Structure formats: structure tokens, C-alpha cells
XYZ file of C-alpha atoms in Angstrom:
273
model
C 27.859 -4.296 -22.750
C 28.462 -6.643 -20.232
C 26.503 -9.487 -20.599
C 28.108 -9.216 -24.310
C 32.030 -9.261 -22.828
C 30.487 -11.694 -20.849
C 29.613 -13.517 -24.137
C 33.282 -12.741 -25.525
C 35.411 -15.044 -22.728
C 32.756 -17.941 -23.271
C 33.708 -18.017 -26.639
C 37.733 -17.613 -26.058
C 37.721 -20.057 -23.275
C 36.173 -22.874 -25.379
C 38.527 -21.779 -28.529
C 41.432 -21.277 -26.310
C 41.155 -17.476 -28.220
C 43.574 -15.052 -26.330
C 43.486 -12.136 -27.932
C 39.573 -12.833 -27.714
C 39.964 -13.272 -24.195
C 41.722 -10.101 -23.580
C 38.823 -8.330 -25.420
C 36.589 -9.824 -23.409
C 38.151 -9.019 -19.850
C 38.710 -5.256 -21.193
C 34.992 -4.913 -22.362
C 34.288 -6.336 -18.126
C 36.402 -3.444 -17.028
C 35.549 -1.016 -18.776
C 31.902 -1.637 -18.537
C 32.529 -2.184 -14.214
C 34.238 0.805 -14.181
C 31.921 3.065 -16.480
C 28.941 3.068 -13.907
C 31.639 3.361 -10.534
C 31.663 7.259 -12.014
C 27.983 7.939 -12.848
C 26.841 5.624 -9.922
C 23.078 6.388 -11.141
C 21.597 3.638 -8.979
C 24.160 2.769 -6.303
C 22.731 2.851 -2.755
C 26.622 3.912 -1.585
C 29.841 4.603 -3.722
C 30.780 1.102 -2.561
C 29.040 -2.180 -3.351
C 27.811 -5.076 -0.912
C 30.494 -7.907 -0.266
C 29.084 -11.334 1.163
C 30.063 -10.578 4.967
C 27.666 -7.653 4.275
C 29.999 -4.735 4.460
C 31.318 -3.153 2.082
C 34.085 -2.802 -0.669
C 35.441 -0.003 -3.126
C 34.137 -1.136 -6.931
C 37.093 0.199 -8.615
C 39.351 -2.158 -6.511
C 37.856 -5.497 -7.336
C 38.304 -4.856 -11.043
C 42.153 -5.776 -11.401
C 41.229 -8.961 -9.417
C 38.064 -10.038 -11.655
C 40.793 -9.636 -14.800
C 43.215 -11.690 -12.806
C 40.698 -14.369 -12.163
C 38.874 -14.851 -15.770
C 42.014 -14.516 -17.236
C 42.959 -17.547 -15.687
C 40.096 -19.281 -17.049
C 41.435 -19.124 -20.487
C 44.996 -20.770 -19.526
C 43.404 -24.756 -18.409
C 44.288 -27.818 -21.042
C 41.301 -29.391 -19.989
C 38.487 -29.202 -22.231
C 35.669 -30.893 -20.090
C 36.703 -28.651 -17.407
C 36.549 -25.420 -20.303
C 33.095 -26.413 -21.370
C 31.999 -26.377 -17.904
C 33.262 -23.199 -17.168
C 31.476 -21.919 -20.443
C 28.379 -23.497 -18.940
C 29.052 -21.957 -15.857
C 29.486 -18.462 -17.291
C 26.373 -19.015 -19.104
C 24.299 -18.830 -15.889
C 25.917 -15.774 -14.739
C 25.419 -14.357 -18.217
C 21.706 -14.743 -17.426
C 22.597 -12.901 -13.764
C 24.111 -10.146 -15.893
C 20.971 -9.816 -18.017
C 18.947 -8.968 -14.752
C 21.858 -6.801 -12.898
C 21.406 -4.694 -16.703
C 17.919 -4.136 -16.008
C 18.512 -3.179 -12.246
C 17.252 -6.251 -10.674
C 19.930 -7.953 -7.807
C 19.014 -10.858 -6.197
C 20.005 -11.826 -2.564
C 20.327 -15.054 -1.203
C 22.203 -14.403 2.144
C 20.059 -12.914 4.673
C 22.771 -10.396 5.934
C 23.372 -9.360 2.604
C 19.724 -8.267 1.899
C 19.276 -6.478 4.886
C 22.452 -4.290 4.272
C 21.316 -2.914 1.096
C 17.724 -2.508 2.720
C 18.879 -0.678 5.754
C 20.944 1.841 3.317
C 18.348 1.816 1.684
C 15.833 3.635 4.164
C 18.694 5.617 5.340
C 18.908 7.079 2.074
C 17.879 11.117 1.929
C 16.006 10.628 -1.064
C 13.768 8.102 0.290
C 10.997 9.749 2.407
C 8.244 7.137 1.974
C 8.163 3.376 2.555
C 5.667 1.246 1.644
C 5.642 -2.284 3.260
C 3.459 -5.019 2.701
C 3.780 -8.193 5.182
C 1.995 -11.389 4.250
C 1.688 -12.951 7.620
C 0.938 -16.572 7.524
C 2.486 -17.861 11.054
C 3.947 -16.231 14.271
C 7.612 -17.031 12.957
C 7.008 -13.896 11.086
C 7.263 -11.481 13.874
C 9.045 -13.589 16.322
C 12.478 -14.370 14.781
C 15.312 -12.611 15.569
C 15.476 -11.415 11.634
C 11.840 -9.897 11.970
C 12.769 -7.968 15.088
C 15.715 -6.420 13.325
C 13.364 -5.453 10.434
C 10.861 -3.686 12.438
C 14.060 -1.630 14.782
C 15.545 -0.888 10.944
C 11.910 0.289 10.356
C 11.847 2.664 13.307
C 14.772 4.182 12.657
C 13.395 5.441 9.546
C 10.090 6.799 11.351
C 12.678 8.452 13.899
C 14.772 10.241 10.872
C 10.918 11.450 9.678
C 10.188 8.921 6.691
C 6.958 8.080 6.567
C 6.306 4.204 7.022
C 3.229 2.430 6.191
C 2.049 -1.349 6.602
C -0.264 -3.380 4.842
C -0.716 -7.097 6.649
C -1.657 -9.841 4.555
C -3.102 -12.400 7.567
C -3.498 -15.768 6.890
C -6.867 -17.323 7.780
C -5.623 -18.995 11.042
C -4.113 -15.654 12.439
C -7.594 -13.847 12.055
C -9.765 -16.579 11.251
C -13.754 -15.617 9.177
C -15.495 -15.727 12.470
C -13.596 -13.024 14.239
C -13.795 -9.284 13.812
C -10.585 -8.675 14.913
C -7.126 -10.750 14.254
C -5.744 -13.209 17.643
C -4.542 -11.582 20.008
C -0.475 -12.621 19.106
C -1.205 -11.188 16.099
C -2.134 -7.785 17.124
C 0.531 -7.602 19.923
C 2.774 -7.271 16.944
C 0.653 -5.051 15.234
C 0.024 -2.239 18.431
C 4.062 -2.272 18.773
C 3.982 -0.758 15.238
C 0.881 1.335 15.637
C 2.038 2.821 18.598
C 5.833 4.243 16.907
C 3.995 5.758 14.001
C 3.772 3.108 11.311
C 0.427 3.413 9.542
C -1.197 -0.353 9.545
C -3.934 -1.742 7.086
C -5.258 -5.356 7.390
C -6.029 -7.294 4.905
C -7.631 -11.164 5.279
C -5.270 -13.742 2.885
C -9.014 -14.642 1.740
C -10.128 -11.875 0.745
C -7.567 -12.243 -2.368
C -8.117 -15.531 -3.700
C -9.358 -13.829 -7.045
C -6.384 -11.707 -7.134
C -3.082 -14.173 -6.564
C -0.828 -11.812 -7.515
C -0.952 -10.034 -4.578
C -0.077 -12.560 -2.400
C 3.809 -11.575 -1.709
C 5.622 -9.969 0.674
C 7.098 -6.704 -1.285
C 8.619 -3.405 -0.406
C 8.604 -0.129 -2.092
C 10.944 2.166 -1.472
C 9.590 6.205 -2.358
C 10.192 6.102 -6.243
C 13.465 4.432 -5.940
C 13.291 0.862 -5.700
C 11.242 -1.910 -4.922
C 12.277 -5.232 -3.118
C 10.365 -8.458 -2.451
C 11.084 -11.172 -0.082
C 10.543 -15.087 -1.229
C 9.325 -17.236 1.439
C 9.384 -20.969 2.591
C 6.411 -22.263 3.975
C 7.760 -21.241 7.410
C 7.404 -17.848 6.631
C 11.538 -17.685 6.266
C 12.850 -15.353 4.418
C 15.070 -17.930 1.611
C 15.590 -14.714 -1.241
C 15.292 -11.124 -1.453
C 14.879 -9.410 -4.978
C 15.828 -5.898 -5.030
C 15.028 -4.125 -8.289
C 15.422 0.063 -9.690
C 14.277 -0.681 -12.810
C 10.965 2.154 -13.091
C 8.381 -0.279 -14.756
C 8.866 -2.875 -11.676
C 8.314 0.283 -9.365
C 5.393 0.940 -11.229
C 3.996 -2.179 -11.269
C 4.701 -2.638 -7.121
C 3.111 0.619 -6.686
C -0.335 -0.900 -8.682
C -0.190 -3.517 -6.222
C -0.217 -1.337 -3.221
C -2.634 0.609 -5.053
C -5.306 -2.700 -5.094
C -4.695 -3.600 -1.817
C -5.471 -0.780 -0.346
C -9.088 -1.295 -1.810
C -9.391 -4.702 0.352
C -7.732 -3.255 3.225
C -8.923 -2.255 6.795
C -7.162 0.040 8.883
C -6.055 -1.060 11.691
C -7.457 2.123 14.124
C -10.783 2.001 12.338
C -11.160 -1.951 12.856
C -10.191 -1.899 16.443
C -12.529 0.681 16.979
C -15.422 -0.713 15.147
C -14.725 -3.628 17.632
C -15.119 -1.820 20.413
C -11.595 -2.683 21.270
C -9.511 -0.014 22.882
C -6.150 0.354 21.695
């Protein structure tokens, strides 16, 4: 419904339609405020703002009428085609918020819905997977937030576990064991509670589609991180549509068949711990 009023006010802004218009910004209401009473898959009766806090639904609809209203009301045509253009990307958006699927670009956004997220009573069970490719991974001041947002969730008694993707220089074919950085990272999480498999990046060169860096979150959500070649965290998709669930849960589900855990390995070794 709203990817179609979306459709309406593309259509009155390049005919200049009003009555169209008005259609269109009461189908966006109504279709904003239908979900603010059911709020099947909100993670809070509130919904993210770009600061990362917070902001009542219901409140932002008068100003979203206010706003494309005012689209319909410019003489300029260029400038009304480009705004149809415009609202033809965010069309596309729509189509993917429909399905359950938000995508994050600002780190501080991301990690707000995350963190509520695992602080959400219905999630008992996270299930992480880390591909590991450089030290920036661990070392940035956004990974050490991660991992005290992930012990917070151990201490309220949801279950955490790891799976670590390491790249071939960070536990190279001729050792047993990962470098030494890498599992100073790894004990800090072994030692809270956080169940750790290892898994070597070449291991999956037959199965590329397992090379990401995903979350799942119990049978609630799933989120996946997009990285630059530093390792940086540049998007965050967060999706609660069932069949993407399903499909991140497959994933964990193969990895687990190429992974080591981390207690057995060190062992094995004849490392203590």
C-alpha cells in the first residue's frame, strides 16, 4: 500500500494532479499509521531517527504530509521530474521496508537497532558469524562496543555463539592454531561465555556464499554487515522477513560443518587456555 501511494504523488507531481496528490499523501498516512497500532515487527513502539535515538511514529506523520505536499506546489518542471526520479528510488526503498528488510548506512544507527535488538525478551539466542580478515576488526573502537553490547546479552542469560571466518594471513595453512593477536581476541570472548568456532577463509572457496559477516537474531531477525576491504563496517542490512531468517540459519547450519571449536583446537594443540 505504500510503495503504491508512493506511486500516486509521482504521478500528481509530474501532472501537477492535486486531488491526486492528496490521495496519495492520505494512502502514506494511513498506511504509516496502520502498522504504529499492530507494531508486528517493531524492535520499540518508536522508530530509529539518524542521531540514533528515537522518535514517536505517529508524530512524524503530519510532517511527512506537510513536506510531500509541498512537492506538488513547484512551477518548475525539470525540478518536478527530478523529484519523480527521486521518489522513484525511494519507491524501490519502500519495496524492501514491505518485505521487512531496512538498510543502515550510519554506523550509530545500526548499532541502535542491534543493541535493542539483543535486549529484546524474545530473543534468547544469538548467532554471530565474524569474517575476520585484518586486526581492524577487533581493534576499532566500533568492534569493542560490539563485543561489550555482546556481553551484556550473555549477562541478561542469552545465549551467544561465534563462528570466525579467519583470513589466511591471521591463521595462515602452516599453523595449527590462529596468531597469537588473533586469539587474544578470541580468549576475551571464550572466557565471558561466548561459544567460539573457527573456521579457515580457505576452507570455503567452493562455497562463496558464506563468506559474509551476518547475524541471526533467535527466530526474529537476521542482520548482515557489508564491508570495505579494511574490514569497516560501510552498511548494515537488517531484515524480519522469515525466508531470509531461514536462509541465514542454512548458512550457520554449513558452517558449522567446516568449523573447529575453539576449546577443542586449542587443546588438540597442546595449548592451554
Amino acid at each position: 500500500m505504500l510503495v503504491s501511494a508512493v506511486s500516486v504523488i509521482i504521478g500528481a507531481i509530474i501532472t501537477r494532479d492535486a486531488s491526486a496528490a492528496f490521495i496519495g499523501l492520505w494512502l502514506v498516512a494511513a498506511t504509516i499509521a496502520w502498522p504504529s497500532t499492530r507494531r508486528t515487527h517493531a524492535l520499540h513502539d518508536t522508530t530509529t531517527d539518524r542521531a540514533g535515538g528515537y522518535f514517536d511514529t505517529d508524530l512524524g506523520i503530519a510532517e511527512l504530509d506537510e513536506r510531500l505536499a509541498s512537492l506538488t506546489t513547484t512551477n518548475d518542471s525539470l525540478l518536478r521530474n527530478l523529484i519523480a526520479l527521486k521518489l522513484a528510488v525511494i519507491r524501490e526503498e519502500l519495496d524492501e521496508l514491505v518485505a521487512g528488510r531496512i538498510a543502515f548506512q550510519q554506523t550509530e544507527t545500526w548499532r541502535s537497532a542491534y543493541a535493542e535488538l539483543l535486549r529484546s525478551p524474545d530473543v534468547t539466542e544469538y548467532l554471530s558469524v565474524a569474517w575476520v580478515v585484518n586486526e581492524d576488526y577487533w581493534r576499532d573502537l566500533p568492534g569493542e562496543h560490539s563485543l561489550r553490547t555482546n556481553f551484556a546479552a550473555l549477562d541478561r542469560g542469552v545465549s551467544v555463539e561465534r563462528i570466525c571466518i579467519l583470513g589466511w594471513n591471521l591463521w595462515p595453512p602452516e599453523l595449527s592454531v590462529p596468531l597469537r593477536d588473533v586469539l587474544n581476541w578470541i580468549n576475551d570472548q571464550h572466557y565471558r561465555g561466548i561459544a567460539i568456532s573457527l573456521v579457515r577463509e580457505t576452507d570455503l572457496v567452493a562455497e562463496p556464499d558464506l563468506l559474509r559477516d551476518f547475524g541471526i537474531y533467535g527466530h526474529r531477525a537476521t542482520g548482515e554487515q557489508q564491508l570495505d576491504r579494511h574490514a569497516r563496517t560501510v552498511g548494515f542490512t537488517l531484515s524480519f522477513d522469515p525466508a531470509d531468517v531461514a536462509l541465514a540459519r542454512d548458512r550457520w547450519r554449513r558452517l558449522q560443518l567446516f568449523g573447529q571449536k575453539y576449546q577443542e583446537l586449542m587443546d588438540r594443540a597442546g595449548i592451554p587456555i
